[in-house]
């Protein structure tokens, strides 16, 4: 399956997720097409060469009151700490292999619920009350993923789990404009 086909499948999956979490029918298929293709078209540019390394980071594709959409590009061999978004959401893998570990927080302690390996085209969803998870990447191909977060998502600040102190607040990494991502792929592929 090529990158374009993977992206097309993720568009359908994400549309269904948005329909479920937002007012049914509030976001039309045409609306998501506009958001995903016309405003970003970043994912359609993601055709990786064997050793092509994109600048890792979070790229804001679309933001409105009910949800936001991001393209995340992970560094190689990344191991993230458990964190929460305090809202519903979904992520879909466009390129690479992404390990997602889901947890349950009870009495300031995390218990592993499941671990999944997401390949291109796979999606994972979560509800606001069960959002604790961590992510991990491996060697090339680089992981590029498509994320949708619900209305309560704070783009700048988050909560993570620290073994020594429990839940703590932190400042999320820089949120780049998606045009930077598009420029990279236009110039390098």
Tab-separated table of N, CA and C in Angstrom, residues 5-176:
chain	number	residue	atom	x	y	z
A	5	UNK	N	-2.539	5.851	-0.521
A	5	UNK	CA	-3.619	4.942	-0.133
A	5	UNK	C	-3.782	4.894	1.385
A	6	UNK	N	-2.657	4.868	2.095
A	6	UNK	CA	-2.696	4.871	3.564
A	6	UNK	C	-3.398	6.132	4.045
A	7	UNK	N	-3.017	7.270	3.484
A	7	UNK	CA	-3.615	8.535	3.892
A	7	UNK	C	-5.109	8.550	3.593
A	8	UNK	N	-5.507	8.059	2.432
A	8	UNK	CA	-6.932	8.021	2.082
A	8	UNK	C	-7.726	7.184	3.083
A	9	UNK	N	-7.178	6.036	3.497
A	9	UNK	CA	-7.859	5.203	4.491
A	9	UNK	C	-7.952	5.912	5.834
A	10	UNK	N	-6.880	6.601	6.222
A	10	UNK	CA	-6.899	7.322	7.493
A	10	UNK	C	-7.910	8.459	7.479
A	11	UNK	N	-8.097	9.108	6.336
A	11	UNK	CA	-9.090	10.178	6.221
A	11	UNK	C	-10.473	9.623	6.559
A	12	UNK	N	-10.806	8.458	6.008
A	12	UNK	CA	-12.110	7.849	6.271
A	12	UNK	C	-12.244	7.488	7.749
A	13	UNK	N	-11.203	6.888	8.323
A	13	UNK	CA	-11.233	6.518	9.738
A	13	UNK	C	-11.399	7.753	10.613
A	14	UNK	N	-10.634	8.795	10.345
A	14	UNK	CA	-10.704	10.004	11.152
A	14	UNK	C	-12.059	10.697	10.999
A	15	UNK	N	-12.629	10.660	9.820
A	15	UNK	CA	-13.960	11.243	9.606
A	15	UNK	C	-14.984	10.527	10.474
A	16	UNK	N	-14.903	9.203	10.526
A	16	UNK	CA	-15.833	8.434	11.359
A	16	UNK	C	-15.651	8.759	12.838
A	17	UNK	N	-14.412	8.941	13.267
A	17	UNK	CA	-14.131	9.289	14.661
A	17	UNK	C	-14.691	10.673	14.981
A	18	UNK	N	-14.480	11.633	14.091
A	18	UNK	CA	-15.013	12.973	14.315
A	18	UNK	C	-16.536	12.964	14.343
A	19	UNK	N	-17.152	12.203	13.444
A	19	UNK	CA	-18.613	12.099	13.448
A	19	UNK	C	-19.119	11.572	14.781
A	20	UNK	N	-18.393	10.629	15.361
A	20	UNK	CA	-18.805	10.045	16.630
A	20	UNK	C	-18.657	11.045	17.779
A	21	UNK	N	-17.555	11.751	17.840
A	21	UNK	CA	-17.269	12.633	18.967
A	21	UNK	C	-17.877	14.023	18.832
A	22	UNK	N	-18.001	14.516	17.615
A	22	UNK	CA	-18.626	15.821	17.407
A	22	UNK	C	-20.102	15.566	17.111
A	23	UNK	N	-20.875	16.637	16.968
A	23	UNK	CA	-22.272	16.454	16.598
A	23	UNK	C	-22.316	15.674	15.306
A	24	UNK	N	-23.109	14.591	15.308
A	24	UNK	CA	-23.189	13.770	14.096
A	24	UNK	C	-23.587	14.648	12.914
A	25	UNK	N	-22.802	14.568	11.877
A	25	UNK	CA	-23.068	15.355	10.685
A	25	UNK	C	-22.535	16.783	10.769
A	26	UNK	N	-22.024	17.185	11.932
A	26	UNK	CA	-21.537	18.567	12.075
A	26	UNK	C	-20.337	18.816	11.180
A	27	UNK	N	-19.510	17.812	11.012
A	27	UNK	CA	-18.362	17.941	10.130
A	27	UNK	C	-18.606	17.029	8.931
A	28	UNK	N	-18.892	17.611	7.813
A	28	UNK	CA	-19.217	16.812	6.641
A	28	UNK	C	-17.957	16.193	6.049
A	29	UNK	N	-18.158	15.188	5.223
A	29	UNK	CA	-17.048	14.569	4.498
A	29	UNK	C	-16.282	15.639	3.725
A	30	UNK	N	-16.993	16.558	3.107
A	30	UNK	CA	-16.346	17.618	2.348
A	30	UNK	C	-15.511	18.489	3.285
A	31	UNK	N	-15.999	18.749	4.502
A	31	UNK	CA	-15.246	19.531	5.467
A	31	UNK	C	-13.935	18.875	5.836
A	32	UNK	N	-13.967	17.561	6.072
A	32	UNK	CA	-12.731	16.862	6.422
A	32	UNK	C	-11.785	16.816	5.230
A	33	UNK	N	-12.334	16.622	4.061
A	33	UNK	CA	-11.501	16.658	2.860
A	33	UNK	C	-10.764	17.996	2.779
A	34	UNK	N	-11.485	19.086	3.043
A	34	UNK	CA	-10.872	20.415	2.993
A	34	UNK	C	-9.757	20.526	4.027
A	35	UNK	N	-10.057	20.097	5.238
A	35	UNK	CA	-9.065	20.174	6.308
A	35	UNK	C	-7.850	19.327	5.964
A	36	UNK	N	-8.082	18.076	5.616
A	36	UNK	CA	-6.989	17.130	5.453
A	36	UNK	C	-6.221	17.319	4.161
A	37	UNK	N	-6.892	17.685	3.094
A	37	UNK	CA	-6.208	17.781	1.813
A	37	UNK	C	-5.839	19.205	1.439
A	38	UNK	N	-6.809	20.100	1.424
A	38	UNK	CA	-6.535	21.456	0.955
A	38	UNK	C	-5.694	22.244	1.946
A	39	UNK	N	-5.997	22.129	3.225
A	39	UNK	CA	-5.267	22.936	4.192
A	39	UNK	C	-3.898	22.368	4.512
A	40	UNK	N	-3.746	21.066	4.515
A	40	UNK	CA	-2.434	20.543	4.877
A	40	UNK	C	-1.719	19.916	3.704
A	41	UNK	N	-2.369	19.083	3.010
A	41	UNK	CA	-1.876	18.166	1.987
A	41	UNK	C	-0.473	17.665	2.318
A	42	UNK	N	-0.057	17.858	3.580
A	42	UNK	CA	1.269	17.407	4.005
A	42	UNK	C	1.402	15.905	3.878
A	43	UNK	N	0.409	15.180	4.328
A	43	UNK	CA	0.537	13.725	4.325
A	43	UNK	C	0.639	13.174	2.912
A	44	UNK	N	0.000	13.820	1.962
A	44	UNK	CA	0.100	13.331	0.588
A	44	UNK	C	1.500	13.549	0.028
A	45	UNK	N	2.289	14.397	0.673
A	45	UNK	CA	3.663	14.656	0.251
A	45	UNK	C	4.647	13.664	0.875
A	46	UNK	N	4.174	12.840	1.813
A	46	UNK	CA	5.080	12.024	2.609
A	46	UNK	C	5.496	10.756	1.876
A	47	UNK	N	6.374	10.896	0.931
A	47	UNK	CA	6.917	9.759	0.227
A	47	UNK	C	8.383	9.695	0.607
A	48	UNK	N	8.695	8.781	1.492
A	48	UNK	CA	10.036	8.756	2.068
A	48	UNK	C	11.017	7.985	1.214
A	49	UNK	N	12.186	8.560	1.073
A	49	UNK	CA	13.302	7.817	0.525
A	49	UNK	C	13.848	6.972	1.677
A	50	UNK	N	14.601	5.942	1.373
A	50	UNK	CA	15.115	5.033	2.400
A	50	UNK	C	15.767	5.771	3.560
A	51	UNK	N	16.577	6.778	3.276
A	51	UNK	CA	17.308	7.449	4.353
A	51	UNK	C	16.879	8.904	4.534
A	52	UNK	N	15.688	9.236	4.079
A	52	UNK	CA	15.189	10.598	4.220
A	52	UNK	C	14.746	10.834	5.662
A	53	UNK	N	15.291	11.844	6.287
A	53	UNK	CA	14.932	12.174	7.663
A	53	UNK	C	14.255	13.543	7.663
A	54	UNK	N	12.994	13.551	8.020
A	54	UNK	CA	12.251	14.805	8.101
A	54	UNK	C	12.511	15.456	9.456
A	55	UNK	N	12.373	16.769	9.540
A	55	UNK	CA	12.548	17.438	10.833
A	55	UNK	C	11.432	17.016	11.783
A	56	UNK	N	11.809	16.363	12.900
A	56	UNK	CA	10.779	15.850	13.793
A	56	UNK	C	10.106	16.987	14.548
A	57	UNK	N	8.879	16.736	14.961
A	57	UNK	CA	8.121	17.723	15.711
A	57	UNK	C	6.636	17.567	15.476
A	58	UNK	N	5.885	18.490	16.070
A	58	UNK	CA	4.429	18.527	15.926
A	58	UNK	C	4.077	19.657	14.964
A	59	UNK	N	3.194	19.367	14.018
A	59	UNK	CA	2.804	20.336	13.004
A	59	UNK	C	1.292	20.522	13.041
A	60	UNK	N	0.838	21.727	13.328
A	60	UNK	CA	-0.590	22.006	13.399
A	60	UNK	C	-1.167	22.126	11.995
A	61	UNK	N	-2.157	21.294	11.704
A	61	UNK	CA	-2.807	21.276	10.398
A	61	UNK	C	-4.075	22.117	10.429
A	62	UNK	N	-4.861	21.947	11.506
A	62	UNK	CA	-6.159	22.618	11.588
A	62	UNK	C	-6.541	22.755	13.055
A	63	UNK	N	-7.179	23.876	13.390
A	63	UNK	CA	-7.648	24.070	14.756
A	63	UNK	C	-8.986	24.790	14.728
A	64	UNK	N	-9.928	24.274	15.503
A	64	UNK	CA	-11.197	24.941	15.727
A	64	UNK	C	-11.664	24.575	17.129
A	65	UNK	N	-12.796	25.082	17.551
A	65	UNK	CA	-13.247	24.877	18.926
A	65	UNK	C	-13.444	23.401	19.272
A	66	UNK	N	-13.970	22.608	18.345
A	66	UNK	CA	-14.318	21.220	18.649
A	66	UNK	C	-13.153	20.246	18.590
A	67	UNK	N	-12.134	20.549	17.811
A	67	UNK	CA	-11.012	19.628	17.652
A	67	UNK	C	-9.848	20.329	16.969
A	68	UNK	N	-8.685	19.658	16.981
A	68	UNK	CA	-7.544	20.117	16.186
A	68	UNK	C	-6.917	18.893	15.531
A	69	UNK	N	-6.187	19.145	14.470
A	69	UNK	CA	-5.518	18.073	13.731
A	69	UNK	C	-4.041	18.416	13.641
A	70	UNK	N	-3.204	17.421	13.922
A	70	UNK	CA	-1.760	17.603	13.853
A	70	UNK	C	-1.128	16.473	13.045
A	71	UNK	N	-0.016	16.767	12.427
A	71	UNK	CA	0.857	15.743	11.860
A	71	UNK	C	2.076	15.718	12.776
A	72	UNK	N	2.382	14.552	13.330
A	72	UNK	CA	3.551	14.401	14.201
A	72	UNK	C	4.619	13.612	13.465
A	73	UNK	N	5.836	14.125	13.488
A	73	UNK	CA	6.971	13.430	12.894
A	73	UNK	C	7.925	13.109	14.042
A	74	UNK	N	8.137	11.823	14.275
A	74	UNK	CA	8.946	11.365	15.400
A	74	UNK	C	10.404	11.205	15.013
A	75	UNK	N	11.276	11.405	15.981
A	75	UNK	CA	12.687	11.103	15.775
A	75	UNK	C	12.861	9.581	15.826
A	76	UNK	N	13.971	9.115	15.304
A	76	UNK	CA	14.297	7.690	15.348
A	76	UNK	C	14.534	7.252	16.785
A	77	UNK	N	14.107	6.049	17.122
A	77	UNK	CA	14.348	5.441	18.440
A	77	UNK	C	13.861	6.333	19.587
A	78	UNK	N	12.718	6.963	19.383
A	78	UNK	CA	12.104	7.826	20.392
A	78	UNK	C	11.384	6.960	21.425
A	79	UNK	N	11.524	7.297	22.705
A	79	UNK	CA	10.776	6.632	23.778
A	79	UNK	C	10.128	7.724	24.611
A	80	UNK	N	8.807	7.825	24.498
A	80	UNK	CA	8.077	8.866	25.219
A	80	UNK	C	7.616	8.387	26.581
A	81	UNK	N	7.463	9.326	27.490
A	81	UNK	CA	6.964	8.959	28.818
A	81	UNK	C	5.432	8.926	28.772
A	82	UNK	N	4.820	8.189	29.678
A	82	UNK	CA	3.351	8.150	29.718
A	82	UNK	C	2.788	9.563	29.922
A	83	UNK	N	1.737	9.878	29.174
A	83	UNK	CA	1.121	11.199	29.248
A	83	UNK	C	-0.357	11.087	28.904
A	84	UNK	N	-1.078	12.169	29.139
A	84	UNK	CA	-2.499	12.221	28.815
A	84	UNK	C	-2.802	13.519	28.075
A	85	UNK	N	-3.881	13.498	27.296
A	85	UNK	CA	-4.316	14.696	26.580
A	85	UNK	C	-5.573	15.289	27.208
A	86	UNK	N	-6.163	14.597	28.170
A	86	UNK	CA	-7.379	15.050	28.853
A	86	UNK	C	-8.544	15.311	27.900
A	87	UNK	N	-8.597	14.566	26.819
A	87	UNK	CA	-9.707	14.677	25.873
A	87	UNK	C	-9.746	13.400	25.037
A	88	UNK	N	-10.760	13.269	24.201
A	88	UNK	CA	-10.808	12.148	23.269
A	88	UNK	C	-9.844	12.435	22.128
A	89	UNK	N	-9.476	11.389	21.422
A	89	UNK	CA	-8.592	11.596	20.286
A	89	UNK	C	-8.358	10.332	19.493
A	90	UNK	N	-7.592	10.503	18.447
A	90	UNK	CA	-7.241	9.382	17.584
A	90	UNK	C	-5.922	9.691	16.902
A	91	UNK	N	-5.183	8.640	16.603
A	91	UNK	CA	-3.971	8.815	15.827
A	91	UNK	C	-3.908	7.712	14.786
A	92	UNK	N	-3.353	8.044	13.653
A	92	UNK	CA	-3.181	7.085	12.573
A	92	UNK	C	-1.767	7.174	12.035
A	93	UNK	N	-1.189	6.038	11.727
A	93	UNK	CA	0.189	6.000	11.246
A	93	UNK	C	0.210	6.112	9.724
A	94	UNK	N	1.001	7.050	9.237
A	94	UNK	CA	1.177	7.251	7.800
A	94	UNK	C	2.428	6.521	7.318
A	95	UNK	N	3.491	6.574	8.121
A	95	UNK	CA	4.763	5.966	7.743
A	95	UNK	C	5.439	5.417	8.992
A	96	UNK	N	6.177	4.336	8.846
A	96	UNK	CA	6.942	3.770	9.952
A	96	UNK	C	6.119	2.866	10.855
A	97	UNK	N	6.710	2.500	12.002
A	97	UNK	CA	6.063	1.634	12.990
A	97	UNK	C	6.042	2.362	14.328
A	98	UNK	N	4.857	2.482	14.917
A	98	UNK	CA	4.694	3.207	16.173
A	98	UNK	C	4.131	2.265	17.239
A	99	UNK	N	4.871	2.137	18.336
A	99	UNK	CA	4.391	1.349	19.469
A	99	UNK	C	3.616	2.281	20.391
A	100	UNK	N	2.401	1.872	20.761
A	100	UNK	CA	1.571	2.633	21.686
A	100	UNK	C	1.245	1.727	22.870
A	101	UNK	N	1.559	2.196	24.073
A	101	UNK	CA	1.246	1.460	25.295
A	101	UNK	C	0.175	2.255	26.034
A	102	UNK	N	-0.950	1.607	26.325
A	102	UNK	CA	-2.049	2.247	27.049
A	102	UNK	C	-2.000	1.847	28.514
A	103	UNK	N	-2.331	2.811	29.385
A	103	UNK	CA	-2.255	2.598	30.830
A	103	UNK	C	-3.569	2.996	31.504
A	104	UNK	N	-3.719	2.517	32.715
A	104	UNK	CA	-4.789	2.966	33.597
A	104	UNK	C	-4.130	3.590	34.820
A	105	UNK	N	-4.578	4.791	35.188
A	105	UNK	CA	-4.036	5.482	36.355
A	105	UNK	C	-4.965	5.234	37.540
A	106	UNK	N	-4.426	4.593	38.570
A	106	UNK	CA	-5.176	4.331	39.795
A	106	UNK	C	-4.279	4.675	40.975
A	107	UNK	N	-4.785	5.528	41.865
A	107	UNK	CA	-4.040	5.909	43.076
A	107	UNK	C	-2.604	6.343	42.761
A	108	UNK	N	-2.457	7.204	41.751
A	108	UNK	CA	-1.162	7.747	41.359
A	108	UNK	C	-0.147	6.669	40.947
A	109	UNK	N	-0.674	5.587	40.373
A	109	UNK	CA	0.169	4.504	39.870
A	109	UNK	C	-0.378	4.052	38.512
A	110	UNK	N	0.518	3.762	37.582
A	110	UNK	CA	0.098	3.322	36.247
A	110	UNK	C	0.152	1.802	36.133
A	111	UNK	N	-0.886	1.248	35.520
A	111	UNK	CA	-0.937	-0.176	35.204
A	111	UNK	C	-1.055	-0.302	33.692
A	112	UNK	N	-0.212	-1.123	33.086
A	112	UNK	CA	-0.270	-1.320	31.635
A	112	UNK	C	-1.518	-2.117	31.280
A	113	UNK	N	-2.296	-1.592	30.328
A	113	UNK	CA	-3.483	-2.284	29.842
A	113	UNK	C	-3.185	-3.100	28.596
A	114	UNK	N	-2.448	-2.501	27.673
A	114	UNK	CA	-2.135	-3.170	26.407
A	114	UNK	C	-0.992	-2.432	25.716
A	115	UNK	N	-0.370	-3.135	24.807
A	115	UNK	CA	0.686	-2.574	23.978
A	115	UNK	C	0.372	-2.947	22.535
A	116	UNK	N	0.418	-1.975	21.640
A	116	UNK	CA	0.087	-2.212	20.236
A	116	UNK	C	1.200	-1.694	19.342
A	117	UNK	N	1.431	-2.397	18.254
A	117	UNK	CA	2.365	-1.937	17.240
A	117	UNK	C	1.531	-1.496	16.043
A	118	UNK	N	1.540	-0.193	15.768
A	118	UNK	CA	0.747	0.356	14.673
A	118	UNK	C	1.612	0.507	13.428
A	119	UNK	N	1.143	-0.064	12.344
A	119	UNK	CA	1.811	0.015	11.046
A	119	UNK	C	1.072	1.021	10.172
A	120	UNK	N	1.632	1.425	9.034
A	120	UNK	CA	0.951	2.386	8.170
A	120	UNK	C	-0.485	1.965	7.861
A	121	UNK	N	-1.417	2.896	8.074
A	121	UNK	CA	-2.835	2.644	7.847
A	121	UNK	C	-3.589	2.300	9.120
A	122	UNK	N	-2.883	1.936	10.183
A	122	UNK	CA	-3.541	1.584	11.443
A	122	UNK	C	-3.861	2.837	12.233
A	123	UNK	N	-4.964	2.779	12.984
A	123	UNK	CA	-5.375	3.903	13.821
A	123	UNK	C	-5.670	3.410	15.227
A	124	UNK	N	-5.550	4.308	16.174
A	124	UNK	CA	-5.844	4.020	17.575
A	124	UNK	C	-6.662	5.183	18.114
A	125	UNK	N	-7.665	4.876	18.925
A	125	UNK	CA	-8.515	5.923	19.490
A	125	UNK	C	-8.496	5.850	21.008
A	126	UNK	N	-8.904	6.935	21.642
A	126	UNK	CA	-8.998	6.942	23.098
A	126	UNK	C	-10.076	7.916	23.543
A	127	UNK	N	-10.644	7.621	24.715
A	127	UNK	CA	-11.641	8.491	25.329
A	127	UNK	C	-10.940	9.363	26.366
A	128	UNK	N	-11.569	10.462	26.722
A	128	UNK	CA	-10.960	11.407	27.668
A	128	UNK	C	-10.648	10.766	29.011
A	129	UNK	N	-11.496	9.845	29.460
A	129	UNK	CA	-11.290	9.264	30.782
A	129	UNK	C	-10.311	8.094	30.792
A	130	UNK	N	-9.763	7.736	29.643
A	130	UNK	CA	-8.802	6.625	29.596
A	130	UNK	C	-7.694	6.907	28.592
A	131	UNK	N	-7.072	8.054	28.748
A	131	UNK	CA	-6.140	8.546	27.739
A	131	UNK	C	-4.666	8.350	28.084
A	132	UNK	N	-4.292	7.755	29.182
A	132	UNK	CA	-2.875	7.609	29.525
A	132	UNK	C	-2.210	6.635	28.569
A	133	UNK	N	-1.133	7.087	27.919
A	133	UNK	CA	-0.417	6.244	26.964
A	133	UNK	C	1.015	6.754	26.782
A	134	UNK	N	1.842	5.924	26.188
A	134	UNK	CA	3.195	6.329	25.797
A	134	UNK	C	3.430	5.831	24.383
A	135	UNK	N	4.410	6.438	23.707
A	135	UNK	CA	4.739	6.042	22.343
A	135	UNK	C	6.226	5.745	22.227
A	136	UNK	N	6.537	4.912	21.256
A	136	UNK	CA	7.931	4.535	21.012
A	136	UNK	C	8.111	4.297	19.522
A	137	UNK	N	9.254	4.745	18.997
A	137	UNK	CA	9.573	4.491	17.594
A	137	UNK	C	10.845	3.659	17.508
A	138	UNK	N	11.147	3.220	16.301
A	138	UNK	CA	12.278	2.335	16.076
A	138	UNK	C	13.191	2.963	15.029
A	139	UNK	N	13.888	2.156	14.275
A	139	UNK	CA	14.741	2.691	13.207
A	139	UNK	C	13.879	3.053	12.009
A	140	UNK	N	14.522	3.548	10.954
A	140	UNK	CA	13.806	3.944	9.745
A	140	UNK	C	12.940	2.802	9.229
A	141	UNK	N	11.832	3.068	8.555
A	141	UNK	CA	11.396	4.390	8.119
A	141	UNK	C	10.858	5.219	9.281
A	142	UNK	N	11.042	6.505	9.146
A	142	UNK	CA	10.640	7.452	10.177
A	142	UNK	C	9.119	7.414	10.375
A	143	UNK	N	8.677	7.557	11.626
A	143	UNK	CA	7.247	7.541	11.923
A	143	UNK	C	6.647	8.918	11.678
A	144	UNK	N	5.612	8.939	10.855
A	144	UNK	CA	4.805	10.121	10.631
A	144	UNK	C	3.380	9.705	10.957
A	145	UNK	N	2.704	10.492	11.797
A	145	UNK	CA	1.353	10.130	12.210
A	145	UNK	C	0.434	11.341	12.159
A	146	UNK	N	-0.840	11.034	12.047
A	146	UNK	CA	-1.910	12.000	11.866
A	146	UNK	C	-2.744	11.944	13.143
A	147	UNK	N	-2.911	13.063	13.872
A	147	UNK	CA	-3.591	13.070	15.170
A	147	UNK	C	-4.775	14.023	15.169
A	148	UNK	N	-5.850	13.585	15.811
A	148	UNK	CA	-6.998	14.453	16.063
A	148	UNK	C	-7.230	14.457	17.569
A	149	UNK	N	-7.345	15.654	18.153
A	149	UNK	CA	-7.621	15.791	19.584
A	149	UNK	C	-8.880	16.624	19.773
A	150	UNK	N	-9.676	16.258	20.769
A	150	UNK	CA	-10.949	16.915	21.035
A	150	UNK	C	-10.834	18.299	21.636
A	151	UNK	N	-11.989	18.843	21.963
A	151	UNK	CA	-12.116	20.250	22.340
A	151	UNK	C	-11.329	20.686	23.568
A	152	UNK	N	-11.040	19.795	24.494
A	152	UNK	CA	-10.350	20.217	25.722
A	152	UNK	C	-8.823	20.151	25.605
A	153	UNK	N	-8.300	19.828	24.442
A	153	UNK	CA	-6.862	19.646	24.301
A	153	UNK	C	-6.117	20.968	24.399
A	154	UNK	N	-5.137	21.018	25.280
A	154	UNK	CA	-4.284	22.193	25.466
A	154	UNK	C	-3.049	22.007	24.576
A	155	UNK	N	-2.914	22.846	23.560
A	155	UNK	CA	-1.811	22.712	22.610
A	155	UNK	C	-0.445	22.974	23.230
A	156	UNK	N	-0.397	23.743	24.314
A	156	UNK	CA	0.881	24.155	24.884
A	156	UNK	C	1.307	23.361	26.117
A	157	UNK	N	0.365	22.935	26.945
A	157	UNK	CA	0.693	22.293	28.220
A	157	UNK	C	0.026	20.929	28.333
A	158	UNK	N	0.680	20.044	29.074
A	158	UNK	CA	0.128	18.712	29.237
A	158	UNK	C	0.435	18.141	30.605
A	159	UNK	N	0.033	16.879	30.792
A	159	UNK	CA	0.339	16.152	32.018
A	159	UNK	C	1.031	14.850	31.637
A	160	UNK	N	2.078	14.528	32.374
A	160	UNK	CA	2.797	13.284	32.134
A	160	UNK	C	2.998	12.578	33.477
A	161	UNK	N	3.414	11.322	33.380
A	161	UNK	CA	3.634	10.541	34.584
A	161	UNK	C	5.128	10.390	34.823
A	162	UNK	N	5.562	10.778	36.008
A	162	UNK	CA	6.953	10.665	36.422
A	162	UNK	C	6.997	9.639	37.552
A	163	UNK	N	7.805	8.597	37.412
A	163	UNK	CA	7.867	7.523	38.421
A	163	UNK	C	8.147	8.043	39.824
A	164	UNK	N	8.921	9.119	39.917
A	164	UNK	CA	9.319	9.635	41.228
A	164	UNK	C	8.244	10.505	41.893
A	165	UNK	N	7.497	11.271	41.098
A	165	UNK	CA	6.538	12.211	41.683
A	165	UNK	C	5.088	11.950	41.280
A	166	UNK	N	4.868	11.033	40.355
A	166	UNK	CA	3.506	10.786	39.872
A	166	UNK	C	3.159	11.723	38.731
A	167	UNK	N	1.932	12.209	38.730
A	167	UNK	CA	1.459	13.083	37.655
A	167	UNK	C	2.049	14.480	37.833
A	168	UNK	N	2.615	15.012	36.743
A	168	UNK	CA	3.168	16.363	36.777
A	168	UNK	C	2.809	17.100	35.497
A	169	UNK	N	2.728	18.411	35.590
A	169	UNK	CA	2.458	19.241	34.413
A	169	UNK	C	3.769	19.479	33.674
A	170	UNK	N	3.671	19.667	32.361
A	170	UNK	CA	4.859	19.975	31.562
A	170	UNK	C	4.458	20.820	30.356
A	171	UNK	N	5.443	21.445	29.749
A	171	UNK	CA	5.226	22.236	28.544
A	171	UNK	C	5.517	21.335	27.351
A	172	UNK	N	4.540	21.214	26.458
A	172	UNK	CA	4.702	20.370	25.265
A	172	UNK	C	5.774	20.968	24.348
A	173	UNK	N	6.284	20.133	23.437
A	173	UNK	CA	7.257	20.598	22.458
A	173	UNK	C	6.654	21.633	21.521
A	174	UNK	N	7.509	22.312	20.810
A	174	UNK	CA	7.090	23.357	19.876
A	174	UNK	C	6.069	22.814	18.884
A	175	UNK	N	5.051	23.610	18.638
A	175	UNK	CA	4.033	23.273	17.648
A	175	UNK	C	4.316	24.105	16.403
A	176	UNK	N	4.799	23.447	15.351
A	176	UNK	CA	5.188	24.139	14.123
A	176	UNK	C	3.997	24.302	13.190
